[in-house]
mmCIF file of C-alpha atoms in Angstrom:
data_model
loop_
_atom_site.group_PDB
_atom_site.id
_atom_site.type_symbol
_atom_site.label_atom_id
_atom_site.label_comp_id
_atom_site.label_asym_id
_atom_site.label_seq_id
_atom_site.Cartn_x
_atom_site.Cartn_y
_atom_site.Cartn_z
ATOM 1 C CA UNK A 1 -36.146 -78.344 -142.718
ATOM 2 C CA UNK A 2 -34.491 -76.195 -145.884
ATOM 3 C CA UNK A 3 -35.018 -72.472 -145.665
ATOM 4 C CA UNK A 4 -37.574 -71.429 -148.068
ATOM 5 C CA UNK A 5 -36.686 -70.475 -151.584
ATOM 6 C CA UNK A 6 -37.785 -66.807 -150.946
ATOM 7 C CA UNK A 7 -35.586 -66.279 -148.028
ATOM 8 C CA UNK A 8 -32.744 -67.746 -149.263
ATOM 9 C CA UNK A 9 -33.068 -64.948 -152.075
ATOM 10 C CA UNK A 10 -33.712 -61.953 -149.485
ATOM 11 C CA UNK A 11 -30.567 -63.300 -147.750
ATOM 12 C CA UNK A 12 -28.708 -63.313 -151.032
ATOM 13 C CA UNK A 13 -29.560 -59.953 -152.187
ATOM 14 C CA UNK A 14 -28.388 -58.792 -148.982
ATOM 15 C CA UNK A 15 -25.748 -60.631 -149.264
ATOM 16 C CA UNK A 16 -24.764 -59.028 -152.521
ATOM 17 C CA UNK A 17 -25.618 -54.998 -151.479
ATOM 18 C CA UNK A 18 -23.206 -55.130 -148.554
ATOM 19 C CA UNK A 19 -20.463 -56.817 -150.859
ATOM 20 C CA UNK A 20 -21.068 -53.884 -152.872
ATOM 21 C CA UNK A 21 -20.537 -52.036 -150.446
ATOM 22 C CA UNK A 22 -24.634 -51.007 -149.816
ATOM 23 C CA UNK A 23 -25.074 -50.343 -153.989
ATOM 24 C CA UNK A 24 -28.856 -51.519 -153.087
ATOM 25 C CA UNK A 25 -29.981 -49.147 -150.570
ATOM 26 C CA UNK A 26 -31.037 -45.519 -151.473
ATOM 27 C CA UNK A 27 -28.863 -42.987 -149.915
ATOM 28 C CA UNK A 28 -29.699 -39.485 -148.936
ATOM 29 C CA UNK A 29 -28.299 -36.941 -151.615
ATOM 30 C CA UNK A 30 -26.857 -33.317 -151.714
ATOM 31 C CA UNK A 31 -28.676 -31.844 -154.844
ATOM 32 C CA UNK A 32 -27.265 -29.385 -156.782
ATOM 33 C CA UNK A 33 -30.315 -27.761 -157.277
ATOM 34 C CA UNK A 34 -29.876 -27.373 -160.963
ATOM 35 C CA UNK A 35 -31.749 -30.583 -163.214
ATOM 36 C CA UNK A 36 -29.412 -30.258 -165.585
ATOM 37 C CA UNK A 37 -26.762 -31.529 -163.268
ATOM 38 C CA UNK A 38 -28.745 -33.439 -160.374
ATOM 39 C CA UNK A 39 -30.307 -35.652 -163.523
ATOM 40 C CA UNK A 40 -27.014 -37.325 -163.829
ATOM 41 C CA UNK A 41 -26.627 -38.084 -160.842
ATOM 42 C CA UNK A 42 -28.256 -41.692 -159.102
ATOM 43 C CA UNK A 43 -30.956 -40.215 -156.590
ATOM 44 C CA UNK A 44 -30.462 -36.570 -157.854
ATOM 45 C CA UNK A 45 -27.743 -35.419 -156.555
ATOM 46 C CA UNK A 46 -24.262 -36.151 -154.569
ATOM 47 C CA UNK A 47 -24.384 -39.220 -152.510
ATOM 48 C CA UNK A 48 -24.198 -38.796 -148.844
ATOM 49 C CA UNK A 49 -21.960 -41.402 -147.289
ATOM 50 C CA UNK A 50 -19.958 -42.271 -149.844
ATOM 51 C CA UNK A 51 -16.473 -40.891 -151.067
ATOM 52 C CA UNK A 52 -16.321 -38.239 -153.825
ATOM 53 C CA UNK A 53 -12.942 -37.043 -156.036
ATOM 54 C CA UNK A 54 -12.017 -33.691 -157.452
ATOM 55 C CA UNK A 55 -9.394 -32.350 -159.349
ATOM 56 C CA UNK A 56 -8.200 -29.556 -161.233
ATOM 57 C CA UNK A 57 -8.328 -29.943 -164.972
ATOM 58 C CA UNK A 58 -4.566 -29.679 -165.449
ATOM 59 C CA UNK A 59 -1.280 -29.451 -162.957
ATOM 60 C CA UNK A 60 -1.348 -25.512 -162.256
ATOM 61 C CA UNK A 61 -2.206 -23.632 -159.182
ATOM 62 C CA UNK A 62 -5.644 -21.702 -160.753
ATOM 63 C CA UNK A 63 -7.424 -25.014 -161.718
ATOM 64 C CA UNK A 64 -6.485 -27.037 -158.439
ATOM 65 C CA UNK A 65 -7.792 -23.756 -156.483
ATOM 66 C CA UNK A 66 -10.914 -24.234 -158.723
ATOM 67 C CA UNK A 67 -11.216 -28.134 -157.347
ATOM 68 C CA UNK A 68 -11.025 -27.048 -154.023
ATOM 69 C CA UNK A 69 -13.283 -24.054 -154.340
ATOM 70 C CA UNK A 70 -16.091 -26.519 -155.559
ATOM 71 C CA UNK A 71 -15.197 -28.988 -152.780
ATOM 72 C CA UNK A 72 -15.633 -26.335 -150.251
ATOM 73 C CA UNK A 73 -19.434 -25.498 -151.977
ATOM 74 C CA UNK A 74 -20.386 -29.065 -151.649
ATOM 75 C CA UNK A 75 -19.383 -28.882 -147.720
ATOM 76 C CA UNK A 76 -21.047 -25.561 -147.382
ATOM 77 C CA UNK A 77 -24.300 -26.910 -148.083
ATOM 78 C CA UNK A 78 -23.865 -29.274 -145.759
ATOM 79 C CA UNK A 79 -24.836 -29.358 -141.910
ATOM 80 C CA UNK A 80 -22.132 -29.393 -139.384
ATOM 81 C CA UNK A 81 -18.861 -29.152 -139.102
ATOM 82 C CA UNK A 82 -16.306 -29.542 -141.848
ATOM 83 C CA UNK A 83 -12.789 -31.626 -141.323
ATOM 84 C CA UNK A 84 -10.529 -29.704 -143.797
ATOM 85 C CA UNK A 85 -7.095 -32.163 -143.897
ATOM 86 C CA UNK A 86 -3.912 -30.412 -145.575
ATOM 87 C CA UNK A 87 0.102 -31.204 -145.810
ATOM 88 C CA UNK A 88 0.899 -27.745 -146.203
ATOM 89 C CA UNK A 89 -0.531 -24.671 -145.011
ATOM 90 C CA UNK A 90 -1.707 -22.813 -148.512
ATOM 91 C CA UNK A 91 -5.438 -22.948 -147.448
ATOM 92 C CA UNK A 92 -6.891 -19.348 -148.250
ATOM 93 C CA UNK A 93 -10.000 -19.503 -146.324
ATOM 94 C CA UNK A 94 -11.111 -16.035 -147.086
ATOM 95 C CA UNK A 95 -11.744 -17.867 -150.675
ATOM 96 C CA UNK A 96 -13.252 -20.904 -148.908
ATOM 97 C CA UNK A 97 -15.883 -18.235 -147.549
ATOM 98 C CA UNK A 98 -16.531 -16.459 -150.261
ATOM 99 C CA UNK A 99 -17.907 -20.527 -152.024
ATOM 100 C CA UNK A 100 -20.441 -20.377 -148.297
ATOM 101 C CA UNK A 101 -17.727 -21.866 -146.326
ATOM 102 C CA UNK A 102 -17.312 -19.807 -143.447
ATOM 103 C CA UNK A 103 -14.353 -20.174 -140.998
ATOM 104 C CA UNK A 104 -15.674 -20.992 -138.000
ATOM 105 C CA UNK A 105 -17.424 -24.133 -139.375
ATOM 106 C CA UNK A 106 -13.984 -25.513 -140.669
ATOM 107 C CA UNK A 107 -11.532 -27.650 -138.322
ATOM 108 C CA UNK A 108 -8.371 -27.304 -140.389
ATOM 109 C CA UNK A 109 -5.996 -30.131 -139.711
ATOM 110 C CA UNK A 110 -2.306 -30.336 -141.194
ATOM 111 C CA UNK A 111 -1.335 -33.690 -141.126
ATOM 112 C CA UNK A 112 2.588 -34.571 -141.820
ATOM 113 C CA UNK A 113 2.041 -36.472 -144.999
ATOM 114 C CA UNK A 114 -0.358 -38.220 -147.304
ATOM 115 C CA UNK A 115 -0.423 -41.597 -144.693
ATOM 116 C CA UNK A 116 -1.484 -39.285 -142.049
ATOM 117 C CA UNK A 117 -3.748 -37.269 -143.711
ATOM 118 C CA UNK A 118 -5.509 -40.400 -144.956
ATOM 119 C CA UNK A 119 -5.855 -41.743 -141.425
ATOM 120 C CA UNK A 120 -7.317 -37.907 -140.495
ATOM 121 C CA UNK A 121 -9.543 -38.405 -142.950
ATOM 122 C CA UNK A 122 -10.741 -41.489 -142.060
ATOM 123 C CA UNK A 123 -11.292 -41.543 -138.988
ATOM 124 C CA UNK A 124 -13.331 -38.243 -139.217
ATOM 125 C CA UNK A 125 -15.110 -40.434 -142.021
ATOM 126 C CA UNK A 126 -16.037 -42.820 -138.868
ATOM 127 C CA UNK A 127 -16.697 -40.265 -135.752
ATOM 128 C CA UNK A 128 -19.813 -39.784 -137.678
ATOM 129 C CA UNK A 129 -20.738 -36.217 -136.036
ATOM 130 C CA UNK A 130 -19.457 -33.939 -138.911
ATOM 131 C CA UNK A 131 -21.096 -32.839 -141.810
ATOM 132 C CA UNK A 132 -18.322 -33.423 -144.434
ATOM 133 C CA UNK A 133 -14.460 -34.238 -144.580
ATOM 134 C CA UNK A 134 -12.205 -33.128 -146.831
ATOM 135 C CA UNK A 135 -8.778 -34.114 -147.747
ATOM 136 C CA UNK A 136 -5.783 -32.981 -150.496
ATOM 137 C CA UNK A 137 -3.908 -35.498 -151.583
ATOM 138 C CA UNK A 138 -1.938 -36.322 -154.454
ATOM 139 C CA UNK A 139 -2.091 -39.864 -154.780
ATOM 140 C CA UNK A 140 -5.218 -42.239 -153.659
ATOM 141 C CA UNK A 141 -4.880 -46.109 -154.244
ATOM 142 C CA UNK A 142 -7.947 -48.189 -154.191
ATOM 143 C CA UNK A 143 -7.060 -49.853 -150.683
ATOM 144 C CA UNK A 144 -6.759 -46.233 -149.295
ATOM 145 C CA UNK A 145 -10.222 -45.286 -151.320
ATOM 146 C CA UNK A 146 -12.077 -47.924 -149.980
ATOM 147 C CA UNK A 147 -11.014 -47.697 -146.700
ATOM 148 C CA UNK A 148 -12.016 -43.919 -146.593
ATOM 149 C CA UNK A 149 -15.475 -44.945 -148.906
ATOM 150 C CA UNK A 150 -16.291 -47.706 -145.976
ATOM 151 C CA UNK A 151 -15.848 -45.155 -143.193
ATOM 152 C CA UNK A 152 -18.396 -42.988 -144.730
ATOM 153 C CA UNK A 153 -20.496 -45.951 -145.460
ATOM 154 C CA UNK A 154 -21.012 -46.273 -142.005
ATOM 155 C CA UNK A 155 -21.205 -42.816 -140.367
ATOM 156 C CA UNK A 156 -23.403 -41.124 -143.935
ATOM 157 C CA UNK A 157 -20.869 -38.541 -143.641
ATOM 158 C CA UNK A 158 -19.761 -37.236 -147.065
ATOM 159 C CA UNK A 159 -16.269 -37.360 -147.931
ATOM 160 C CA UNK A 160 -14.434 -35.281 -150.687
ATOM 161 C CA UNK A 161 -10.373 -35.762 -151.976
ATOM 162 C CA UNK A 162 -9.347 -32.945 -153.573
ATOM 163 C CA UNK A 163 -6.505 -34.310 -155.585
ATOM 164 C CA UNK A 164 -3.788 -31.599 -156.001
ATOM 165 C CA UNK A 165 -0.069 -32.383 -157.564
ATOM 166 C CA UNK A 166 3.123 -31.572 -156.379
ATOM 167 C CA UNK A 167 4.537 -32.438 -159.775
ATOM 168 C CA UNK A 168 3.463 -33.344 -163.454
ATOM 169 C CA UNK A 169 4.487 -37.284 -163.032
ATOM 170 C CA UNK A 170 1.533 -37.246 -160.309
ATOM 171 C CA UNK A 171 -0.988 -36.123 -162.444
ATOM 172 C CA UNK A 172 -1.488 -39.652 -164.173
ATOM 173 C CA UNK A 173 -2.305 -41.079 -160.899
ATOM 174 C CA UNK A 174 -6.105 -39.402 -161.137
ATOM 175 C CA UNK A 175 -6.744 -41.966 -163.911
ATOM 176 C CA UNK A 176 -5.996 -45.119 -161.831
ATOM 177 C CA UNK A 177 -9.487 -46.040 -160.584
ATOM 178 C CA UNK A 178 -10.656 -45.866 -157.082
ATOM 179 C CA UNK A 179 -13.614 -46.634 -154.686
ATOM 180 C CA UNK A 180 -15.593 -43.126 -155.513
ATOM 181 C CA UNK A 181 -18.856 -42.980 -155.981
ATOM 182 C CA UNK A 182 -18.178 -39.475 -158.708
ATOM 183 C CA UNK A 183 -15.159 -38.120 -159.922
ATOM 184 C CA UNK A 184 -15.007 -34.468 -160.993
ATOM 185 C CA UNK A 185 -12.293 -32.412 -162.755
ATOM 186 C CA UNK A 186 -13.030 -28.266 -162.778
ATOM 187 C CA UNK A 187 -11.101 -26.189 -165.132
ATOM 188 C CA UNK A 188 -11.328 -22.481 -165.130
ATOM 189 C CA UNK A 189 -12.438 -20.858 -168.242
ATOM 190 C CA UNK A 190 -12.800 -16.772 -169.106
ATOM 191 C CA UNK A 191 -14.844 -15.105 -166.317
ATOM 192 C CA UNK A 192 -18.394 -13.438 -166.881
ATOM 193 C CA UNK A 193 -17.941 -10.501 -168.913
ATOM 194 C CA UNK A 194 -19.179 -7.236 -167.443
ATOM 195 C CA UNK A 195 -20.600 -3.986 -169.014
ATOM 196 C CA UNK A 196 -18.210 -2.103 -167.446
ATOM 197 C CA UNK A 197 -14.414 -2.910 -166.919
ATOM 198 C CA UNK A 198 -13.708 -5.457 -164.508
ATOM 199 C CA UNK A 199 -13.890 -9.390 -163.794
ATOM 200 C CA UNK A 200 -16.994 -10.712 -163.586
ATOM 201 C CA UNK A 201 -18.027 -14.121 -161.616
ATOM 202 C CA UNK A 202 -15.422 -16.608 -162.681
ATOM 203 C CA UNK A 203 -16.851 -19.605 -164.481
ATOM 204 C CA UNK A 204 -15.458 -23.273 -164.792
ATOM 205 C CA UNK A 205 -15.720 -26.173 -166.884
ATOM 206 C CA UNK A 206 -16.976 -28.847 -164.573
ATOM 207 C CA UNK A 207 -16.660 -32.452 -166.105
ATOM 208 C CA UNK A 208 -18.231 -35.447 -164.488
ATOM 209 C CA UNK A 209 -15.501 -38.178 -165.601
ATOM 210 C CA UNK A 210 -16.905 -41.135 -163.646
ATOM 211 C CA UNK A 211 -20.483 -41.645 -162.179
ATOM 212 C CA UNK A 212 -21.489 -45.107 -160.381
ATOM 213 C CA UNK A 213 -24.584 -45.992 -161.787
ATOM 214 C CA UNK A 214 -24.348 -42.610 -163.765
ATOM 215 C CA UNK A 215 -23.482 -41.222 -167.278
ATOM 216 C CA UNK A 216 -20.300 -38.811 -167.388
ATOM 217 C CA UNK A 217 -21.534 -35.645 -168.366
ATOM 218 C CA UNK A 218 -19.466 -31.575 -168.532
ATOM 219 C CA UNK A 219 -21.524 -28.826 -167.714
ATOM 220 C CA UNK A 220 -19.882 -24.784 -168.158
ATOM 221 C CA UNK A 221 -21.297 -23.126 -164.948
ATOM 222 C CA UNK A 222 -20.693 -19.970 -162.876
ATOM 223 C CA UNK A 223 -18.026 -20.906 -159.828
ATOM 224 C CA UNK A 224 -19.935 -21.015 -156.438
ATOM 225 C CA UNK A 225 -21.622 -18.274 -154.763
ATOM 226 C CA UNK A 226 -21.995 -17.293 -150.948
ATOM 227 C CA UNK A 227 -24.276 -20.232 -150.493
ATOM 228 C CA UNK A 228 -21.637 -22.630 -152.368
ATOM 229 C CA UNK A 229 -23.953 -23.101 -154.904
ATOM 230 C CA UNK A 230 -23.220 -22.912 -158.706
ATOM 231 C CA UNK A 231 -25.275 -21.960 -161.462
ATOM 232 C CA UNK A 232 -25.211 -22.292 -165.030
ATOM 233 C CA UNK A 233 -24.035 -19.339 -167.496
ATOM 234 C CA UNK A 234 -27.395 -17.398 -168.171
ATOM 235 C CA UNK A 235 -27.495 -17.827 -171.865
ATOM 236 C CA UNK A 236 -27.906 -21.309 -171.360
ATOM 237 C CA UNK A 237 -30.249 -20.941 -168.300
ATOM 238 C CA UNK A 238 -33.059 -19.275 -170.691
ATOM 239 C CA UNK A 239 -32.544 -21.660 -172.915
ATOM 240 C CA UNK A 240 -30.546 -19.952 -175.641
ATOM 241 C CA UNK A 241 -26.710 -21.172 -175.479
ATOM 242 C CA UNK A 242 -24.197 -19.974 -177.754
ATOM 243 C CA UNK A 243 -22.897 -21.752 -180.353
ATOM 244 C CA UNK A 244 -19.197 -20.211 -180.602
ATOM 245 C CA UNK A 245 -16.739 -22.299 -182.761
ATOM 246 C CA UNK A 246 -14.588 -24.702 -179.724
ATOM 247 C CA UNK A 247 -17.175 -24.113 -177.034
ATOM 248 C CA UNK A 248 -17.912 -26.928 -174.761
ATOM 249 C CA UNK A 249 -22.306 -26.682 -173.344
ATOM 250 C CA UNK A 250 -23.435 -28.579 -170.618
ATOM 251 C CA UNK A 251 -24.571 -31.791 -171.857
ATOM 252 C CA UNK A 252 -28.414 -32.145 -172.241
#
């Protein structure tokens, strides 16, 4: 006898979410805790499981130490251990603590290039027992992405690839698209000005360039505190932003 019209649909839909690599089914989220943000975001908030990108918001050292000071708040608010994978040893963890990721949650691994680290990564993606894994690399092709989105697919493990450049040519890569879920670029703007003399909190421009299922969006927020959480600026918390000539505001 044929299969009846309604489970030959179930079986397609099915079908059709793990083609898509489980699009379908809700995933558990890492909120941001601020609306502003988490409303862009499918579920409300970053997608556990899945692979996320990061970058600094031009070639120099400040902004890609911006990128991977908001990679290492995301992981801080996770549970478990972290899987930190480098090529060369320029990690400052004091830094990473002071964004809520303390030391002795980190397993730092230097791998001996890109290939390696992207087989680290990977197969922390799969071991399933760590609470996020985070890679710098300068290039990611979308066989590499998707291998590394997959593996956290299957263990809910978030992953993050904090794209960092050796040189200006690789730069041009980060617009080549990829299997991530979000794709964030961080720029570092003045810090908050104090009443006395001396630098206040630093502050970034955080732009969400792709979102699956999502809206891009840039929101100007206060870098991440001891709990790796960010905040906006507190003019535009109460509601009263700015309107100086050139500013960019979070979008609304």
């Amino acid at each position: 006898m044929p299969k009846p019209v309604v489970s030959s649909i179930a079986e397609l839909r099915e079908r059709i979410q793990r083609l898509e690599g489980g699009a379908g089914r809700a995933r558990k989220v890492l909120p941001f805790g601020l609306p502003q943000i988490d409303r862009r975001l499918p579920g409300g908030g970053l997608a556990l499981g899945c692979l996320h990108e990061v970058a600094g918001g031009g070639n120099g050292a400040v902004d890609g130490a911006a990128a991977a000071l908001f990679a290492a708040g995301v992981a801080a608010r996770t549970r478990g251990k972290v899987l930190w994978c480098v090529t060369r040893q320029d990690l400052f963890a004091p830094a990473l603590a002071q964004a809520g990721l303390l030391p002795g949650r980190v397993i730092f691994v230097e791998a001996g290039d890109e290939k390696a680290l992207l087989a680290c990564m990977e197969e922390g993606l799969r071991h399933g027992g760590l609470g996020a894994v985070v890679g710098e690399v300068a290039r990611l092709s979308m066989t590499a992405s998707r291998r590394l989105q997959l593996a956290a697919e299957g263990s809910g493990t978030i992953g993050i690839a904090v794209r960092r450049w050796r040189r200006a040519t690789e730069v041009a890569d980060f617009g080549q698209p990829t299997a991530s879920v979000t794709r964030w670029r961080v720029s570092v703007l003045p810090s908050e000005p104090l009443p006395v003399p001396g630098v206040g909190r630093p502050r970034w421009l955080l732009e969400l360039i792709r979102c699956r299922a999502g809206e891009s969006a840039d929101f100007e927020v206060e870098s991440c505190d001891a709990q790796g959480r960010i905040a906006l600026f507190s003019e535009m918390a109460g509601g009263s932003p700015q309107t100086e000539s050139g500013r960019r505001r979070a979008s609304s």
